[in-house]
């Protein structure tokens, strides 16, 4: 058989050319390079650990947290605008690979009341959760507060709500919908409700949950579909670390620039909650980086 014929047959059979994947016969698997922080006698009690995991996309959900169309903070809104296009590319690729997409724009689900994705979430059969769902309310949804038995305090001070603009913005109701750049397919679901998310995960046989979106130190951790809740419910959880951002003002402790502050929160998540990986593991393309983020990373 000639090389040309082999290449042609690979194209016909739909092999994931150029994408990270498992060995031949396992092309559909998501091969993720998971990074976490293991407790050790080291300098700060943690050492970075990397391991490879192959996840079945048919048993994996990607939850997009609070990628709204606007934000009360101008710099936060600008970063979401910059992130939205690359994130939409990741979502499109993940969907094609068989990952179940859940859009979770908190407090604006009424905008989508007639959307098939919204109805899919509402119509999913009730399933009893194996652990208590969050009931405390904050910012329009239930909320999972920090767990002092499991995690240290966050490494950044966001007590001022994290506006990083030179002239601080006034907090206001700014968002009406999810960012329009992120396409919602009829096969997707849309919800900000913890019970509805759990119903969907059970209905679709989901074991693995990927979190992305904003803001990591607040909503991605705390929402009723966020990292804390998904870990408490026993799912395999991972953060897509290049597809997130924080609300952090560099003038507040620890006094580092905004993107270093985000890296510190990612490390916090890796220490106490779940591993992280970059979108390259799904798309085969370079990881996303904000245009103002020039710092070197290992």
PDB file of C-alpha atoms in Angstrom:
ATOM      1  CA  UNK A   1       0.000   0.000   0.000  1.00  0.00           C
ATOM      2  CA  UNK A   2       1.446   3.378  -0.987  1.00  0.00           C
ATOM      3  CA  UNK A   3       1.969   6.205   1.504  1.00  0.00           C
ATOM      4  CA  UNK A   4      -0.474   8.373  -0.463  1.00  0.00           C
ATOM      5  CA  UNK A   5      -3.173   5.710  -0.162  1.00  0.00           C
ATOM      6  CA  UNK A   6      -2.536   5.342   3.568  1.00  0.00           C
ATOM      7  CA  UNK A   7      -2.867   9.086   4.071  1.00  0.00           C
ATOM      8  CA  UNK A   8      -6.047   9.131   1.994  1.00  0.00           C
ATOM      9  CA  UNK A   9      -7.563   6.322   4.055  1.00  0.00           C
ATOM     10  CA  UNK A  10      -6.651   8.092   7.277  1.00  0.00           C
ATOM     11  CA  UNK A  11      -8.539  11.129   6.050  1.00  0.00           C
ATOM     12  CA  UNK A  12     -11.558   9.056   5.064  1.00  0.00           C
ATOM     13  CA  UNK A  13     -11.706   7.295   8.432  1.00  0.00           C
ATOM     14  CA  UNK A  14     -11.579  10.607  10.264  1.00  0.00           C
ATOM     15  CA  UNK A  15      -8.423  10.158  12.326  1.00  0.00           C
ATOM     16  CA  UNK A  16      -7.571  13.172  14.487  1.00  0.00           C
ATOM     17  CA  UNK A  17      -4.707  14.444  12.329  1.00  0.00           C
ATOM     18  CA  UNK A  18      -2.600  16.989  14.208  1.00  0.00           C
ATOM     19  CA  UNK A  19      -4.529  16.591  17.466  1.00  0.00           C
ATOM     20  CA  UNK A  20      -3.246  15.072  20.686  1.00  0.00           C
ATOM     21  CA  UNK A  21      -4.822  11.639  21.001  1.00  0.00           C
ATOM     22  CA  UNK A  22      -4.281   8.170  22.292  1.00  0.00           C
ATOM     23  CA  UNK A  23      -2.704   5.422  20.183  1.00  0.00           C
ATOM     24  CA  UNK A  24      -4.346   4.170  17.002  1.00  0.00           C
ATOM     25  CA  UNK A  25      -7.677   2.534  17.823  1.00  0.00           C
ATOM     26  CA  UNK A  26      -8.190   5.085  20.641  1.00  0.00           C
ATOM     27  CA  UNK A  27      -8.254   8.243  18.492  1.00  0.00           C
ATOM     28  CA  UNK A  28     -11.430   9.574  20.102  1.00  0.00           C
ATOM     29  CA  UNK A  29      -9.977   9.795  23.603  1.00  0.00           C
ATOM     30  CA  UNK A  30      -9.034  13.162  25.069  1.00  0.00           C
ATOM     31  CA  UNK A  31      -5.402  12.836  26.091  1.00  0.00           C
ATOM     32  CA  UNK A  32      -4.964  15.421  28.841  1.00  0.00           C
ATOM     33  CA  UNK A  33      -1.697  16.459  30.454  1.00  0.00           C
ATOM     34  CA  UNK A  34      -3.008  17.092  33.958  1.00  0.00           C
ATOM     35  CA  UNK A  35      -0.987  19.305  36.290  1.00  0.00           C
ATOM     36  CA  UNK A  36      -1.517  19.296  40.038  1.00  0.00           C
ATOM     37  CA  UNK A  37       0.324  20.144  43.256  1.00  0.00           C
ATOM     38  CA  UNK A  38       1.146  17.231  45.554  1.00  0.00           C
ATOM     39  CA  UNK A  39       1.810  17.657  49.274  1.00  0.00           C
ATOM     40  CA  UNK A  40       5.499  17.091  50.005  1.00  0.00           C
ATOM     41  CA  UNK A  41       8.140  18.152  52.530  1.00  0.00           C
ATOM     42  CA  UNK A  42       9.275  20.746  49.942  1.00  0.00           C
ATOM     43  CA  UNK A  43       9.749  24.471  50.320  1.00  0.00           C
ATOM     44  CA  UNK A  44       6.065  25.365  50.622  1.00  0.00           C
ATOM     45  CA  UNK A  45       4.780  21.864  51.236  1.00  0.00           C
ATOM     46  CA  UNK A  46       3.801  21.254  47.603  1.00  0.00           C
ATOM     47  CA  UNK A  47       5.511  19.995  44.470  1.00  0.00           C
ATOM     48  CA  UNK A  48       4.172  20.257  40.931  1.00  0.00           C
ATOM     49  CA  UNK A  49       3.133  16.908  39.495  1.00  0.00           C
ATOM     50  CA  UNK A  50       2.142  16.101  35.929  1.00  0.00           C
ATOM     51  CA  UNK A  51       0.352  13.010  34.733  1.00  0.00           C
ATOM     52  CA  UNK A  52      -1.393  11.938  31.578  1.00  0.00           C
ATOM     53  CA  UNK A  53      -5.068  10.971  31.564  1.00  0.00           C
ATOM     54  CA  UNK A  54      -7.204   9.636  28.720  1.00  0.00           C
ATOM     55  CA  UNK A  55     -10.818  10.761  29.055  1.00  0.00           C
ATOM     56  CA  UNK A  56     -13.685   9.407  27.016  1.00  0.00           C
ATOM     57  CA  UNK A  57     -15.292  12.489  25.406  1.00  0.00           C
ATOM     58  CA  UNK A  58     -18.682  10.785  25.477  1.00  0.00           C
ATOM     59  CA  UNK A  59     -18.417  10.791  29.274  1.00  0.00           C
ATOM     60  CA  UNK A  60     -17.045  14.333  29.519  1.00  0.00           C
ATOM     61  CA  UNK A  61     -18.796  17.697  29.904  1.00  0.00           C
ATOM     62  CA  UNK A  62     -17.307  21.146  29.339  1.00  0.00           C
ATOM     63  CA  UNK A  63     -18.953  23.808  31.523  1.00  0.00           C
ATOM     64  CA  UNK A  64     -18.534  27.436  30.417  1.00  0.00           C
ATOM     65  CA  UNK A  65     -18.844  29.714  33.440  1.00  0.00           C
ATOM     66  CA  UNK A  66     -20.146  33.294  33.264  1.00  0.00           C
ATOM     67  CA  UNK A  67     -18.703  34.371  29.918  1.00  0.00           C
ATOM     68  CA  UNK A  68     -21.092  37.309  29.785  1.00  0.00           C
ATOM     69  CA  UNK A  69     -21.598  39.893  27.043  1.00  0.00           C
ATOM     70  CA  UNK A  70     -20.388  42.711  29.314  1.00  0.00           C
ATOM     71  CA  UNK A  71     -19.024  43.371  32.791  1.00  0.00           C
ATOM     72  CA  UNK A  72     -19.139  46.250  35.256  1.00  0.00           C
ATOM     73  CA  UNK A  73     -15.310  46.321  35.218  1.00  0.00           C
ATOM     74  CA  UNK A  74     -13.917  47.619  31.921  1.00  0.00           C
ATOM     75  CA  UNK A  75     -10.667  45.654  32.096  1.00  0.00           C
ATOM     76  CA  UNK A  76     -12.542  42.438  32.947  1.00  0.00           C
ATOM     77  CA  UNK A  77     -14.900  43.019  30.022  1.00  0.00           C
ATOM     78  CA  UNK A  78     -11.954  43.615  27.678  1.00  0.00           C
ATOM     79  CA  UNK A  79     -10.292  40.355  28.722  1.00  0.00           C
ATOM     80  CA  UNK A  80     -13.547  38.418  28.237  1.00  0.00           C
ATOM     81  CA  UNK A  81     -13.862  39.942  24.763  1.00  0.00           C
ATOM     82  CA  UNK A  82     -10.320  38.786  24.009  1.00  0.00           C
ATOM     83  CA  UNK A  83     -10.936  35.306  25.428  1.00  0.00           C
ATOM     84  CA  UNK A  84     -14.330  34.692  23.795  1.00  0.00           C
ATOM     85  CA  UNK A  85     -13.107  33.916  20.265  1.00  0.00           C
ATOM     86  CA  UNK A  86     -10.398  31.435  21.264  1.00  0.00           C
ATOM     87  CA  UNK A  87     -12.782  29.811  23.750  1.00  0.00           C
ATOM     88  CA  UNK A  88     -15.432  29.427  21.048  1.00  0.00           C
ATOM     89  CA  UNK A  89     -12.833  27.626  18.895  1.00  0.00           C
ATOM     90  CA  UNK A  90     -12.107  25.249  21.781  1.00  0.00           C
ATOM     91  CA  UNK A  91     -15.816  24.654  22.392  1.00  0.00           C
ATOM     92  CA  UNK A  92     -16.415  23.926  18.714  1.00  0.00           C
ATOM     93  CA  UNK A  93     -13.560  21.411  18.623  1.00  0.00           C
ATOM     94  CA  UNK A  94     -14.615  19.765  21.891  1.00  0.00           C
ATOM     95  CA  UNK A  95     -18.179  19.441  20.619  1.00  0.00           C
ATOM     96  CA  UNK A  96     -16.975  17.791  17.408  1.00  0.00           C
ATOM     97  CA  UNK A  97     -14.953  15.353  19.489  1.00  0.00           C
ATOM     98  CA  UNK A  98     -18.078  14.316  21.393  1.00  0.00           C
ATOM     99  CA  UNK A  99     -17.823  16.419  24.565  1.00  0.00           C
ATOM    100  CA  UNK A 100     -21.157  17.561  26.022  1.00  0.00           C
ATOM    101  CA  UNK A 101     -21.233  21.380  26.222  1.00  0.00           C
ATOM    102  CA  UNK A 102     -23.008  23.138  29.098  1.00  0.00           C
ATOM    103  CA  UNK A 103     -23.272  26.915  28.861  1.00  0.00           C
ATOM    104  CA  UNK A 104     -23.628  28.437  32.327  1.00  0.00           C
ATOM    105  CA  UNK A 105     -24.118  32.222  32.133  1.00  0.00           C
ATOM    106  CA  UNK A 106     -25.324  32.880  35.679  1.00  0.00           C
ATOM    107  CA  UNK A 107     -28.446  34.971  36.314  1.00  0.00           C
ATOM    108  CA  UNK A 108     -29.241  35.555  32.625  1.00  0.00           C
ATOM    109  CA  UNK A 109     -30.772  32.216  31.664  1.00  0.00           C
ATOM    110  CA  UNK A 110     -34.165  33.915  31.126  1.00  0.00           C
ATOM    111  CA  UNK A 111     -32.677  35.465  27.962  1.00  0.00           C
ATOM    112  CA  UNK A 112     -32.651  31.922  26.541  1.00  0.00           C
ATOM    113  CA  UNK A 113     -36.122  30.803  27.668  1.00  0.00           C
ATOM    114  CA  UNK A 114     -37.060  29.595  24.153  1.00  0.00           C
ATOM    115  CA  UNK A 115     -33.634  28.218  23.249  1.00  0.00           C
ATOM    116  CA  UNK A 116     -33.398  24.415  22.733  1.00  0.00           C
ATOM    117  CA  UNK A 117     -30.294  24.319  24.947  1.00  0.00           C
ATOM    118  CA  UNK A 118     -32.210  25.950  27.791  1.00  0.00           C
ATOM    119  CA  UNK A 119     -35.152  23.584  27.376  1.00  0.00           C
ATOM    120  CA  UNK A 120     -32.775  20.608  27.355  1.00  0.00           C
ATOM    121  CA  UNK A 121     -31.547  21.544  30.820  1.00  0.00           C
ATOM    122  CA  UNK A 122     -35.058  22.126  32.148  1.00  0.00           C
ATOM    123  CA  UNK A 123     -36.368  18.854  30.689  1.00  0.00           C
ATOM    124  CA  UNK A 124     -33.611  16.572  31.990  1.00  0.00           C
ATOM    125  CA  UNK A 125     -35.107  14.007  34.410  1.00  0.00           C
ATOM    126  CA  UNK A 126     -34.584  14.692  38.091  1.00  0.00           C
ATOM    127  CA  UNK A 127     -31.682  12.799  39.650  1.00  0.00           C
ATOM    128  CA  UNK A 128     -30.885  12.790  43.349  1.00  0.00           C
ATOM    129  CA  UNK A 129     -27.390  14.144  44.045  1.00  0.00           C
ATOM    130  CA  UNK A 130     -24.959  11.965  46.059  1.00  0.00           C
ATOM    131  CA  UNK A 131     -23.931  14.928  48.213  1.00  0.00           C
ATOM    132  CA  UNK A 132     -25.685  18.126  49.308  1.00  0.00           C
ATOM    133  CA  UNK A 133     -26.050  20.797  46.646  1.00  0.00           C
ATOM    134  CA  UNK A 134     -25.201  24.370  47.574  1.00  0.00           C
ATOM    135  CA  UNK A 135     -28.127  26.337  49.022  1.00  0.00           C
ATOM    136  CA  UNK A 136     -26.456  29.538  50.201  1.00  0.00           C
ATOM    137  CA  UNK A 137     -27.193  32.382  47.789  1.00  0.00           C
ATOM    138  CA  UNK A 138     -24.788  34.882  46.255  1.00  0.00           C
ATOM    139  CA  UNK A 139     -24.922  36.965  43.085  1.00  0.00           C
ATOM    140  CA  UNK A 140     -28.068  35.407  41.662  1.00  0.00           C
ATOM    141  CA  UNK A 141     -27.360  31.693  42.199  1.00  0.00           C
ATOM    142  CA  UNK A 142     -26.574  29.273  44.977  1.00  0.00           C
ATOM    143  CA  UNK A 143     -22.960  29.410  46.125  1.00  0.00           C
ATOM    144  CA  UNK A 144     -20.240  27.064  47.372  1.00  0.00           C
ATOM    145  CA  UNK A 145     -18.208  29.078  49.856  1.00  0.00           C
ATOM    146  CA  UNK A 146     -14.527  28.319  50.584  1.00  0.00           C
ATOM    147  CA  UNK A 147     -14.044  25.124  52.553  1.00  0.00           C
ATOM    148  CA  UNK A 148     -11.616  25.811  55.407  1.00  0.00           C
ATOM    149  CA  UNK A 149     -11.288  22.075  56.081  1.00  0.00           C
ATOM    150  CA  UNK A 150      -9.984  21.509  52.577  1.00  0.00           C
ATOM    151  CA  UNK A 151      -8.321  24.678  51.292  1.00  0.00           C
ATOM    152  CA  UNK A 152      -6.173  27.562  52.472  1.00  0.00           C
ATOM    153  CA  UNK A 153      -7.288  31.152  51.967  1.00  0.00           C
ATOM    154  CA  UNK A 154      -7.013  32.407  48.417  1.00  0.00           C
ATOM    155  CA  UNK A 155      -3.522  33.696  47.552  1.00  0.00           C
ATOM    156  CA  UNK A 156      -4.891  37.024  46.271  1.00  0.00           C
ATOM    157  CA  UNK A 157      -6.911  39.705  48.055  1.00  0.00           C
ATOM    158  CA  UNK A 158     -10.109  40.255  46.061  1.00  0.00           C
ATOM    159  CA  UNK A 159     -11.975  42.025  48.866  1.00  0.00           C
ATOM    160  CA  UNK A 160     -12.251  45.134  46.669  1.00  0.00           C
ATOM    161  CA  UNK A 161     -13.962  42.965  43.977  1.00  0.00           C
ATOM    162  CA  UNK A 162     -10.817  42.983  41.861  1.00  0.00           C
ATOM    163  CA  UNK A 163     -11.235  45.853  39.396  1.00  0.00           C
ATOM    164  CA  UNK A 164      -7.774  46.350  37.857  1.00  0.00           C
ATOM    165  CA  UNK A 165      -8.595  49.567  35.990  1.00  0.00           C
ATOM    166  CA  UNK A 166      -6.559  52.736  36.753  1.00  0.00           C
ATOM    167  CA  UNK A 167      -9.830  54.509  37.589  1.00  0.00           C
ATOM    168  CA  UNK A 168     -11.979  52.035  39.502  1.00  0.00           C
ATOM    169  CA  UNK A 169     -15.282  51.109  37.909  1.00  0.00           C
ATOM    170  CA  UNK A 170     -18.688  51.347  39.560  1.00  0.00           C
ATOM    171  CA  UNK A 171     -20.369  48.017  40.225  1.00  0.00           C
ATOM    172  CA  UNK A 172     -23.581  47.757  38.198  1.00  0.00           C
ATOM    173  CA  UNK A 173     -25.817  45.235  36.456  1.00  0.00           C
ATOM    174  CA  UNK A 174     -23.910  44.988  33.180  1.00  0.00           C
ATOM    175  CA  UNK A 175     -24.694  41.615  31.610  1.00  0.00           C
ATOM    176  CA  UNK A 176     -27.790  40.406  29.774  1.00  0.00           C
ATOM    177  CA  UNK A 177     -26.659  37.191  28.074  1.00  0.00           C
ATOM    178  CA  UNK A 178     -23.667  34.978  27.326  1.00  0.00           C
ATOM    179  CA  UNK A 179     -21.044  36.531  25.072  1.00  0.00           C
ATOM    180  CA  UNK A 180     -22.479  36.252  21.536  1.00  0.00           C
ATOM    181  CA  UNK A 181     -19.146  35.042  20.134  1.00  0.00           C
ATOM    182  CA  UNK A 182     -19.617  31.709  21.937  1.00  0.00           C
ATOM    183  CA  UNK A 183     -22.009  29.729  19.765  1.00  0.00           C
ATOM    184  CA  UNK A 184     -24.756  27.670  21.391  1.00  0.00           C
ATOM    185  CA  UNK A 185     -25.551  24.511  19.454  1.00  0.00           C
ATOM    186  CA  UNK A 186     -28.932  22.804  19.583  1.00  0.00           C
ATOM    187  CA  UNK A 187     -27.180  19.768  21.084  1.00  0.00           C
ATOM    188  CA  UNK A 188     -25.806  21.818  24.008  1.00  0.00           C
ATOM    189  CA  UNK A 189     -27.462  22.630  27.340  1.00  0.00           C
ATOM    190  CA  UNK A 190     -27.764  25.966  29.131  1.00  0.00           C
ATOM    191  CA  UNK A 191     -28.338  26.458  32.852  1.00  0.00           C
ATOM    192  CA  UNK A 192     -27.004  28.109  35.996  1.00  0.00           C
ATOM    193  CA  UNK A 193     -28.854  25.760  38.352  1.00  0.00           C
ATOM    194  CA  UNK A 194     -26.970  23.123  40.330  1.00  0.00           C
ATOM    195  CA  UNK A 195     -29.796  20.583  40.277  1.00  0.00           C
ATOM    196  CA  UNK A 196     -30.291  20.983  36.538  1.00  0.00           C
ATOM    197  CA  UNK A 197     -26.550  20.490  35.974  1.00  0.00           C
ATOM    198  CA  UNK A 198     -26.595  17.315  38.041  1.00  0.00           C
ATOM    199  CA  UNK A 199     -29.669  16.062  36.149  1.00  0.00           C
ATOM    200  CA  UNK A 200     -27.829  16.603  32.860  1.00  0.00           C
ATOM    201  CA  UNK A 201     -24.665  14.867  34.039  1.00  0.00           C
ATOM    202  CA  UNK A 202     -26.640  11.806  35.107  1.00  0.00           C
ATOM    203  CA  UNK A 203     -28.769  11.784  31.951  1.00  0.00           C
ATOM    204  CA  UNK A 204     -25.694  11.891  29.710  1.00  0.00           C
ATOM    205  CA  UNK A 205     -23.568   9.489  31.749  1.00  0.00           C
ATOM    206  CA  UNK A 206     -20.917  12.116  32.494  1.00  0.00           C
ATOM    207  CA  UNK A 207     -17.980  11.114  34.700  1.00  0.00           C
ATOM    208  CA  UNK A 208     -15.559  13.933  33.792  1.00  0.00           C
ATOM    209  CA  UNK A 209     -16.144  17.690  34.060  1.00  0.00           C
ATOM    210  CA  UNK A 210     -13.946  20.413  32.548  1.00  0.00           C
ATOM    211  CA  UNK A 211     -14.404  23.966  33.856  1.00  0.00           C
ATOM    212  CA  UNK A 212     -13.509  27.133  31.963  1.00  0.00           C
ATOM    213  CA  UNK A 213     -14.612  30.765  31.885  1.00  0.00           C
ATOM    214  CA  UNK A 214     -14.523  33.532  34.468  1.00  0.00           C
ATOM    215  CA  UNK A 215     -13.706  34.440  37.103  1.00  0.00           C
ATOM    216  CA  UNK A 216     -11.612  31.714  38.679  1.00  0.00           C
ATOM    217  CA  UNK A 217     -11.239  33.148  42.190  1.00  0.00           C
ATOM    218  CA  UNK A 218     -14.975  33.774  42.376  1.00  0.00           C
ATOM    219  CA  UNK A 219     -17.524  32.098  40.099  1.00  0.00           C
ATOM    220  CA  UNK A 220     -15.531  29.233  38.556  1.00  0.00           C
ATOM    221  CA  UNK A 221     -14.831  27.994  42.073  1.00  0.00           C
ATOM    222  CA  UNK A 222     -18.056  29.019  43.786  1.00  0.00           C
ATOM    223  CA  UNK A 223     -21.055  28.700  41.457  1.00  0.00           C
ATOM    224  CA  UNK A 224     -23.403  25.711  41.942  1.00  0.00           C
ATOM    225  CA  UNK A 225     -21.914  24.151  38.801  1.00  0.00           C
ATOM    226  CA  UNK A 226     -18.345  25.198  39.648  1.00  0.00           C
ATOM    227  CA  UNK A 227     -15.224  23.393  40.777  1.00  0.00           C
ATOM    228  CA  UNK A 228     -16.066  23.054  44.477  1.00  0.00           C
ATOM    229  CA  UNK A 229     -19.544  21.650  43.804  1.00  0.00           C
ATOM    230  CA  UNK A 230     -18.412  19.246  41.084  1.00  0.00           C
ATOM    231  CA  UNK A 231     -15.610  17.892  43.288  1.00  0.00           C
ATOM    232  CA  UNK A 232     -18.014  17.446  46.217  1.00  0.00           C
ATOM    233  CA  UNK A 233     -20.319  15.494  43.881  1.00  0.00           C
ATOM    234  CA  UNK A 234     -17.520  13.065  43.066  1.00  0.00           C
ATOM    235  CA  UNK A 235     -16.789  13.925  39.443  1.00  0.00           C
ATOM    236  CA  UNK A 236     -13.352  13.849  37.846  1.00  0.00           C
ATOM    237  CA  UNK A 237     -12.793  17.590  37.535  1.00  0.00           C
ATOM    238  CA  UNK A 238     -10.172  19.586  35.647  1.00  0.00           C
ATOM    239  CA  UNK A 239      -9.641  23.285  35.016  1.00  0.00           C
ATOM    240  CA  UNK A 240      -8.713  24.457  31.512  1.00  0.00           C
ATOM    241  CA  UNK A 241      -6.189  26.956  32.831  1.00  0.00           C
ATOM    242  CA  UNK A 242      -5.562  29.032  29.701  1.00  0.00           C
ATOM    243  CA  UNK A 243      -9.306  29.594  29.267  1.00  0.00           C
ATOM    244  CA  UNK A 244      -9.912  31.489  32.494  1.00  0.00           C
ATOM    245  CA  UNK A 245      -9.184  34.792  34.227  1.00  0.00           C
ATOM    246  CA  UNK A 246      -9.488  36.334  37.683  1.00  0.00           C
ATOM    247  CA  UNK A 247     -10.887  39.461  39.263  1.00  0.00           C
ATOM    248  CA  UNK A 248      -7.697  40.754  40.835  1.00  0.00           C
ATOM    249  CA  UNK A 249      -6.420  44.295  41.363  1.00  0.00           C
ATOM    250  CA  UNK A 250      -2.619  44.348  41.320  1.00  0.00           C
ATOM    251  CA  UNK A 251      -2.646  47.101  43.967  1.00  0.00           C
ATOM    252  CA  UNK A 252      -3.915  44.603  46.531  1.00  0.00           C
ATOM    253  CA  UNK A 253      -1.877  41.852  48.246  1.00  0.00           C
ATOM    254  CA  UNK A 254       0.283  40.114  47.262  1.00  0.00           C
ATOM    255  CA  UNK A 255       1.070  43.076  44.983  1.00  0.00           C
ATOM    256  CA  UNK A 256       1.858  41.129  41.818  1.00  0.00           C
ATOM    257  CA  UNK A 257       0.625  41.895  38.306  1.00  0.00           C
ATOM    258  CA  UNK A 258      -2.813  40.706  37.249  1.00  0.00           C
ATOM    259  CA  UNK A 259      -1.649  37.633  35.333  1.00  0.00           C
ATOM    260  CA  UNK A 260       0.683  36.483  38.099  1.00  0.00           C
ATOM    261  CA  UNK A 261      -2.317  36.804  40.406  1.00  0.00           C
ATOM    262  CA  UNK A 262      -4.280  34.512  38.084  1.00  0.00           C
ATOM    263  CA  UNK A 263      -1.411  31.997  38.083  1.00  0.00           C
ATOM    264  CA  UNK A 264      -1.457  32.006  41.895  1.00  0.00           C
ATOM    265  CA  UNK A 265      -5.155  31.140  41.927  1.00  0.00           C
ATOM    266  CA  UNK A 266      -4.597  28.366  39.362  1.00  0.00           C
ATOM    267  CA  UNK A 267      -1.937  26.927  41.678  1.00  0.00           C
ATOM    268  CA  UNK A 268      -4.397  27.181  44.583  1.00  0.00           C
ATOM    269  CA  UNK A 269      -6.925  25.149  42.584  1.00  0.00           C
ATOM    270  CA  UNK A 270      -4.260  22.582  41.697  1.00  0.00           C
ATOM    271  CA  UNK A 271      -3.290  22.256  45.365  1.00  0.00           C
ATOM    272  CA  UNK A 272      -6.708  21.873  46.921  1.00  0.00           C
ATOM    273  CA  UNK A 273      -9.333  21.024  44.315  1.00  0.00           C
ATOM    274  CA  UNK A 274      -8.437  19.602  40.919  1.00  0.00           C
ATOM    275  CA  UNK A 275      -5.718  19.400  38.264  1.00  0.00           C
ATOM    276  CA  UNK A 276      -5.474  21.735  35.303  1.00  0.00           C
ATOM    277  CA  UNK A 277      -4.515  21.453  31.639  1.00  0.00           C
ATOM    278  CA  UNK A 278      -4.394  23.741  28.613  1.00  0.00           C
ATOM    279  CA  UNK A 279      -6.685  23.841  25.596  1.00  0.00           C
ATOM    280  CA  UNK A 280      -3.826  22.491  23.471  1.00  0.00           C
ATOM    281  CA  UNK A 281      -4.792  19.025  24.695  1.00  0.00           C
ATOM    282  CA  UNK A 282      -8.148  19.408  22.946  1.00  0.00           C
ATOM    283  CA  UNK A 283      -7.268  21.478  19.886  1.00  0.00           C
ATOM    284  CA  UNK A 284      -3.619  20.649  19.173  1.00  0.00           C
ATOM    285  CA  UNK A 285      -2.988  24.413  18.887  1.00  0.00           C
ATOM    286  CA  UNK A 286      -0.863  26.669  21.133  1.00  0.00           C
ATOM    287  CA  UNK A 287      -2.395  27.611  24.465  1.00  0.00           C
ATOM    288  CA  UNK A 288      -4.190  30.949  24.665  1.00  0.00           C
ATOM    289  CA  UNK A 289      -2.416  33.916  26.229  1.00  0.00           C
ATOM    290  CA  UNK A 290      -3.805  37.408  26.824  1.00  0.00           C
ATOM    291  CA  UNK A 291      -1.982  39.985  24.702  1.00  0.00           C
ATOM    292  CA  UNK A 292      -0.849  41.912  27.787  1.00  0.00           C
ATOM    293  CA  UNK A 293       0.468  38.780  29.497  1.00  0.00           C
ATOM    294  CA  UNK A 294       4.188  38.682  28.738  1.00  0.00           C
ATOM    295  CA  UNK A 295       5.500  36.715  31.688  1.00  0.00           C
ATOM    296  CA  UNK A 296       7.471  33.528  31.206  1.00  0.00           C
ATOM    297  CA  UNK A 297       6.016  30.214  32.355  1.00  0.00           C
ATOM    298  CA  UNK A 298       7.393  26.728  32.735  1.00  0.00           C
TER     299      UNK A 298
END
